[in-house]
PDB file of C-alpha atoms in Angstrom:
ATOM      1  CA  UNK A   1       0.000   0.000   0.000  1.00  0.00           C
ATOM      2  CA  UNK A   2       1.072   3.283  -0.609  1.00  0.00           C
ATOM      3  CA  UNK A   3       1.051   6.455   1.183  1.00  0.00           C
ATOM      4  CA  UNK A   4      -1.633   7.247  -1.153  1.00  0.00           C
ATOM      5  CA  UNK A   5      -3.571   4.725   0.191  1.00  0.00           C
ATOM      6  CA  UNK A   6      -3.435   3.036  -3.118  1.00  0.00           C
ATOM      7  CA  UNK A   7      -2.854  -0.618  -3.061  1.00  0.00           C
ATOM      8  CA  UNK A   8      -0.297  -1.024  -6.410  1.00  0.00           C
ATOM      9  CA  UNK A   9      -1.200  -4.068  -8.552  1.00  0.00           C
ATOM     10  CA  UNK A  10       1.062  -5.887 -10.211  1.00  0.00           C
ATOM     11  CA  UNK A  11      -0.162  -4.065 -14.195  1.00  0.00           C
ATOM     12  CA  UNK A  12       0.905  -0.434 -12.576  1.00  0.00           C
ATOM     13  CA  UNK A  13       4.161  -1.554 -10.784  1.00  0.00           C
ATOM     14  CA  UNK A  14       5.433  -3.235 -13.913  1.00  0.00           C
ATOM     15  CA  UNK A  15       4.122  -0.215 -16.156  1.00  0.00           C
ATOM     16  CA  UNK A  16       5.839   2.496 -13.941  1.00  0.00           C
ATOM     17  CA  UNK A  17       9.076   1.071 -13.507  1.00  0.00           C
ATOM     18  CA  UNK A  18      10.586   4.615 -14.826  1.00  0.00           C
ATOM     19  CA  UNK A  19      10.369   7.953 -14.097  1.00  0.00           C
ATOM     20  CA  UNK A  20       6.405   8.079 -12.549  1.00  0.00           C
ATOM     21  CA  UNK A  21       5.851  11.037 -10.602  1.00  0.00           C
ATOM     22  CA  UNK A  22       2.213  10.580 -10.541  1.00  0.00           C
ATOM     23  CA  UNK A  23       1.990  11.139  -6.534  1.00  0.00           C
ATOM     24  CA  UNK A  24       3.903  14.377  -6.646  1.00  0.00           C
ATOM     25  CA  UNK A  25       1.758  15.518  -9.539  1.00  0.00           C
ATOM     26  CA  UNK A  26      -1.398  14.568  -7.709  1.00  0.00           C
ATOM     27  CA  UNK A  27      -0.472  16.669  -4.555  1.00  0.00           C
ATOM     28  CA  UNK A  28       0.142  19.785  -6.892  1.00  0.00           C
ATOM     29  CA  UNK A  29      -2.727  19.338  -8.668  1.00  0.00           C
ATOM     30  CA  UNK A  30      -5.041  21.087  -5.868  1.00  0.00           C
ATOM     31  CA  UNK A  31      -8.984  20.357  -7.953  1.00  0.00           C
ATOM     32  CA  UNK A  32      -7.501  16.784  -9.388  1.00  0.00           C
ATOM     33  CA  UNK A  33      -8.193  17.584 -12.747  1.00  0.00           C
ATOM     34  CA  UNK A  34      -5.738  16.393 -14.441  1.00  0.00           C
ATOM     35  CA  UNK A  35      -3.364  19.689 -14.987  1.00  0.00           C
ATOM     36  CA  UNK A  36      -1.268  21.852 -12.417  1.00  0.00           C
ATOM     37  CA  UNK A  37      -2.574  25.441 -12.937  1.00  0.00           C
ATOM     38  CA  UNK A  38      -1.121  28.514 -10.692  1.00  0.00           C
ATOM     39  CA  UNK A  39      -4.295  28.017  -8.923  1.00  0.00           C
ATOM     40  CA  UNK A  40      -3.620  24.622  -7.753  1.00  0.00           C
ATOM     41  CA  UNK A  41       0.320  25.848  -7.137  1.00  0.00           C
ATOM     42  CA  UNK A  42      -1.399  29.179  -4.698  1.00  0.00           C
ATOM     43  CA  UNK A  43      -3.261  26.262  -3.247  1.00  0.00           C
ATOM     44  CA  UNK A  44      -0.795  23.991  -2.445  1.00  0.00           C
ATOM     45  CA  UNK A  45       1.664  26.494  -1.051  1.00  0.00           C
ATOM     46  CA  UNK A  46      -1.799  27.842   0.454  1.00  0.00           C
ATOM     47  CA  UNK A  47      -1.862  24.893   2.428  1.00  0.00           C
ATOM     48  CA  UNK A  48       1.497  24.314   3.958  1.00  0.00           C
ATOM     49  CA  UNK A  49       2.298  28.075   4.906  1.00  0.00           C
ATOM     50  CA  UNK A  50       0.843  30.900   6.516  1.00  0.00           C
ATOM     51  CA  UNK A  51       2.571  33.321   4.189  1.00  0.00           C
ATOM     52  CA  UNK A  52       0.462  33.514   0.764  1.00  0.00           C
ATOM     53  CA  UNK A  53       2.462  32.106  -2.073  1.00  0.00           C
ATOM     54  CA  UNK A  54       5.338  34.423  -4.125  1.00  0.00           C
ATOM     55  CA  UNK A  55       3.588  35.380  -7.532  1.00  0.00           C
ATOM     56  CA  UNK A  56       6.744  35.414  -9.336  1.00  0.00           C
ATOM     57  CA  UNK A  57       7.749  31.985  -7.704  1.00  0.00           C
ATOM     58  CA  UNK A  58       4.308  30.435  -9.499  1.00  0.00           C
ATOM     59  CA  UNK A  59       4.821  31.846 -12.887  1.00  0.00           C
ATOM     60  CA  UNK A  60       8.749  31.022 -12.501  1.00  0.00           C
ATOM     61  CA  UNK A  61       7.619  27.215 -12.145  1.00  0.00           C
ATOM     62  CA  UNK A  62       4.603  27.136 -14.601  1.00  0.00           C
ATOM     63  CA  UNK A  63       7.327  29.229 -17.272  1.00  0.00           C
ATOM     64  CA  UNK A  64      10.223  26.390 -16.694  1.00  0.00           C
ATOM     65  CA  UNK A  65       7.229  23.495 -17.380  1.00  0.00           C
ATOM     66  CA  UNK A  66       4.663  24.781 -19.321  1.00  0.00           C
ATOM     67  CA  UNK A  67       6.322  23.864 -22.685  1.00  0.00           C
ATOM     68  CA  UNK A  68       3.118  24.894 -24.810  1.00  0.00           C
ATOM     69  CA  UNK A  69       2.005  27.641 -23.090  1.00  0.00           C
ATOM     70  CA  UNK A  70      -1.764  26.468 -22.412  1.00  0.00           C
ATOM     71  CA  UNK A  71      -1.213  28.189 -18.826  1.00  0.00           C
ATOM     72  CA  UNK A  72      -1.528  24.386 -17.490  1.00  0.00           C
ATOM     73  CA  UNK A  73       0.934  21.893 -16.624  1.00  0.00           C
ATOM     74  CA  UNK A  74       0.159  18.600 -17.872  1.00  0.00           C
ATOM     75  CA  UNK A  75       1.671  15.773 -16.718  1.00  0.00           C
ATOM     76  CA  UNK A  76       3.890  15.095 -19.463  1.00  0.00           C
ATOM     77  CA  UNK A  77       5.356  17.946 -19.163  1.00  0.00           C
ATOM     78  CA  UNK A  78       5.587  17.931 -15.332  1.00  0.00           C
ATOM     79  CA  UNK A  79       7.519  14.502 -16.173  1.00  0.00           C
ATOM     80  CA  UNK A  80       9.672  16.081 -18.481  1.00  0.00           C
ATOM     81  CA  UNK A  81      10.855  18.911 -16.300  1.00  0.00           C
ATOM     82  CA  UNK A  82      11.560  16.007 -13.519  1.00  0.00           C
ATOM     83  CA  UNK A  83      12.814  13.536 -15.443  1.00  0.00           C
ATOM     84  CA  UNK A  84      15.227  14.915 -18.333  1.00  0.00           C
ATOM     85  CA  UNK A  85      14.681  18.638 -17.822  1.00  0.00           C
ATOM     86  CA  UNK A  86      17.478  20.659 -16.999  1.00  0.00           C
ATOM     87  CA  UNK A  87      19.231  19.336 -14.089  1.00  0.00           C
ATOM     88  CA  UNK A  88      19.437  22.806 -12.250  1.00  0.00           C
ATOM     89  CA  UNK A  89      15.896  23.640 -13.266  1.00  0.00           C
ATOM     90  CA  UNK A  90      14.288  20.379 -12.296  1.00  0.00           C
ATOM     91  CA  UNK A  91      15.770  19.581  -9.019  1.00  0.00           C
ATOM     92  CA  UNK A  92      14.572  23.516  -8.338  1.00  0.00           C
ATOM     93  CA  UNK A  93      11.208  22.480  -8.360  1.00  0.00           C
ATOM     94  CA  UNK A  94      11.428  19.316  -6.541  1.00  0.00           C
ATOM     95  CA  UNK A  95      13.379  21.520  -4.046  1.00  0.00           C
ATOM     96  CA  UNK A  96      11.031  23.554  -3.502  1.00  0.00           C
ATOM     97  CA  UNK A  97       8.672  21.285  -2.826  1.00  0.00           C
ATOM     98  CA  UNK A  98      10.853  20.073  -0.130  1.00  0.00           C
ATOM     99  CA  UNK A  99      11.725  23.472   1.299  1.00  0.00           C
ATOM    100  CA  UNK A 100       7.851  24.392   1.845  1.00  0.00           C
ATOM    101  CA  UNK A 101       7.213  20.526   3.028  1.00  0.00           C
ATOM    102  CA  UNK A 102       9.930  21.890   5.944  1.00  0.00           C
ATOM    103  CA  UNK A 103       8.168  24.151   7.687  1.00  0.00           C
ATOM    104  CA  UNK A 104      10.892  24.731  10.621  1.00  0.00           C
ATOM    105  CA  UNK A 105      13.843  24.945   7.451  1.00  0.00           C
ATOM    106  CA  UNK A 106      16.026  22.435   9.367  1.00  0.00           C
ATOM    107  CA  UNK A 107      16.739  20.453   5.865  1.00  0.00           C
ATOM    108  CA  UNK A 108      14.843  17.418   6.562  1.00  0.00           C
ATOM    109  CA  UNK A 109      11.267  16.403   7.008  1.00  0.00           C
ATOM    110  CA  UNK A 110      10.699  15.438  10.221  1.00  0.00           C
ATOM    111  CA  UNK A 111       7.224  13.029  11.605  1.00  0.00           C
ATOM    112  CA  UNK A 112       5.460  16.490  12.182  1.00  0.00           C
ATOM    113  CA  UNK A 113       6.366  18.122   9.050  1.00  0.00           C
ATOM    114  CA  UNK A 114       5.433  14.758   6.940  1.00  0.00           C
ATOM    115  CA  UNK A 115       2.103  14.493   8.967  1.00  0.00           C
ATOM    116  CA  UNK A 116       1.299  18.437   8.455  1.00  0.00           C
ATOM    117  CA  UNK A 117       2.033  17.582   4.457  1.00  0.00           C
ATOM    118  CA  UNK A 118      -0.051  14.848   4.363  1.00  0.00           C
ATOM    119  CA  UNK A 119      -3.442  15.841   6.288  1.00  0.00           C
ATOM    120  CA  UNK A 120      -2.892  19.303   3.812  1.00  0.00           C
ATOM    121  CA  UNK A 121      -2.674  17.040   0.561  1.00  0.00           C
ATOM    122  CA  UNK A 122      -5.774  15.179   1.317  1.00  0.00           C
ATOM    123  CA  UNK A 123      -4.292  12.058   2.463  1.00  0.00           C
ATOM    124  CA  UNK A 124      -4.535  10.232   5.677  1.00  0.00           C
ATOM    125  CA  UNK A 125      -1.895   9.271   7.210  1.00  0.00           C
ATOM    126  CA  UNK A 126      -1.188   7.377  10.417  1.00  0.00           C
ATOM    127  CA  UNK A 127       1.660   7.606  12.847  1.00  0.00           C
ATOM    128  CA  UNK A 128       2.590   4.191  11.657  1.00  0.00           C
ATOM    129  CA  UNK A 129       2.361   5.770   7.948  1.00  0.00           C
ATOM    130  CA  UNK A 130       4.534   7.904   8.463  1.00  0.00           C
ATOM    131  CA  UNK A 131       7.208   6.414  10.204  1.00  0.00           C
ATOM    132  CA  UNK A 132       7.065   3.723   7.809  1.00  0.00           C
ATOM    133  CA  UNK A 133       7.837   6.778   5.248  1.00  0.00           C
ATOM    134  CA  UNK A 134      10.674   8.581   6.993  1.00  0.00           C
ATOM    135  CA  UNK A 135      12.532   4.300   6.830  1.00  0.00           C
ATOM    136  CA  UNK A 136      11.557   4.401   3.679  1.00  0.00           C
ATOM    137  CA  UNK A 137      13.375   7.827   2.539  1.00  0.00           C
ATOM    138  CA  UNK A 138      16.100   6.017   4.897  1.00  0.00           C
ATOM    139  CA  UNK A 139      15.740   8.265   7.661  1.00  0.00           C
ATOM    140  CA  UNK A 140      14.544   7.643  11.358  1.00  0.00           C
ATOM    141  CA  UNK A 141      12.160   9.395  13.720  1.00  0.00           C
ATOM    142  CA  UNK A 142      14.559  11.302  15.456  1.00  0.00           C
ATOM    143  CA  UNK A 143      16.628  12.988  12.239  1.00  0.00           C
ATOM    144  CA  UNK A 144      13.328  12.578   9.719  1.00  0.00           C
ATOM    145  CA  UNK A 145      14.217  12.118   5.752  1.00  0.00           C
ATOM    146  CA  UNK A 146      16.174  14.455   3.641  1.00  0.00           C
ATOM    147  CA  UNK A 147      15.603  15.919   0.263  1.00  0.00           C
ATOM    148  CA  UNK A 148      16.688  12.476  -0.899  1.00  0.00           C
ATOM    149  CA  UNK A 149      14.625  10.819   0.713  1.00  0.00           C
ATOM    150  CA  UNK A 150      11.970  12.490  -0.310  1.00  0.00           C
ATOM    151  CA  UNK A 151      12.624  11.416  -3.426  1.00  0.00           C
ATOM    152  CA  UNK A 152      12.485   7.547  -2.690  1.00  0.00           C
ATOM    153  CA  UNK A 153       9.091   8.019  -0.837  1.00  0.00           C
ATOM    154  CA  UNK A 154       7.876   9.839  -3.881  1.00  0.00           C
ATOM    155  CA  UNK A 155       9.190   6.727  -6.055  1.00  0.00           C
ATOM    156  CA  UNK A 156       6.960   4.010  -3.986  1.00  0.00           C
ATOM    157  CA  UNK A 157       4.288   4.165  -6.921  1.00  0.00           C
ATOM    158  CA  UNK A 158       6.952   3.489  -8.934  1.00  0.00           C
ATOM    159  CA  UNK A 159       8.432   0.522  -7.788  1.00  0.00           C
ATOM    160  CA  UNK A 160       5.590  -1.580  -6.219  1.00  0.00           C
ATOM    161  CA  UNK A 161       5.826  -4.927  -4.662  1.00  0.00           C
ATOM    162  CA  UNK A 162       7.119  -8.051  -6.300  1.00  0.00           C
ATOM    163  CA  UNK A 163       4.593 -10.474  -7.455  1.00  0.00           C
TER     164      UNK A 163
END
């Protein structure tokens, strides 16, 4: 199961082996339908700080992936910009992500700032959940995860359970 609370069958674990970033694109996209607009960016960042979100931060990251200029993100372009974009551009974004996931700026996501992310994403998470997430992103509960282990949580959907 993943933190999603989607059990993974055996069809989407073999047909996600790559680069999925479904989960991270389905907390971004805010009114799940189906594209990241700067709406569903001011509401995520909405969500996870008391500060409103910078203006020129959400048309910086719609400009580096909204290749053709719809004003939307679709996911395959939200893959792109992950998975083969510019290095510097696309671990920006992903950074990002993990610098407004760390509410007290300490460089890694500790049980509180995973659980605060969670409930404000829509999913429900347990303790248990999210311990089993921080030893996932090879972290424990004292120290949390780091940006790279945010990364490997992100990547459950991706690798699923062997038949």
């Amino acid at each position: 199961m993943c933190p999603s609370g989607r059990t993974l069958s055996v069809e989407t674990a073999t047909t996600t082996l790559t680069s999925d970033f479904r989960p991270a694109f389905d907390v971004l996209d805010a009114d799940r339908d189906g594209k990241i607009s700067k709406d569903d960016l001011r509401a995520f960042y909405a969500g996870l700080s008391s500060s409103a979100a910078d203006e020129n931060l959400i048309g910086s990251m719609m400009s580096a992936a909204d290749s053709d200029n719809d004003g939307f993100v679709q996911y395959e372009e939200f893959e792109r910009v992950l998975a083969c974009g510019d290095g510097a551009k696309s671990s920006g974004v992903m950074e990002d992500v993990f610098k407004v996931m760390d509410k007290d700026g300490d460089g890694k996501l500790s049980h509180e700032d995973l659980k605060s992310y969670m409930s404000s994403a829509g999913f429900v998470a347990t303790d248990e959940d999210i311990k089993a997430m921080i030893k996932l992103g090879g972290g424990d509960e004292n120290q949390g995860v780091t940006y790279a282990g945010l990364l490997k949580i992100l990547a459950v959907d991706q690798v699923g359970e062997a038949p």
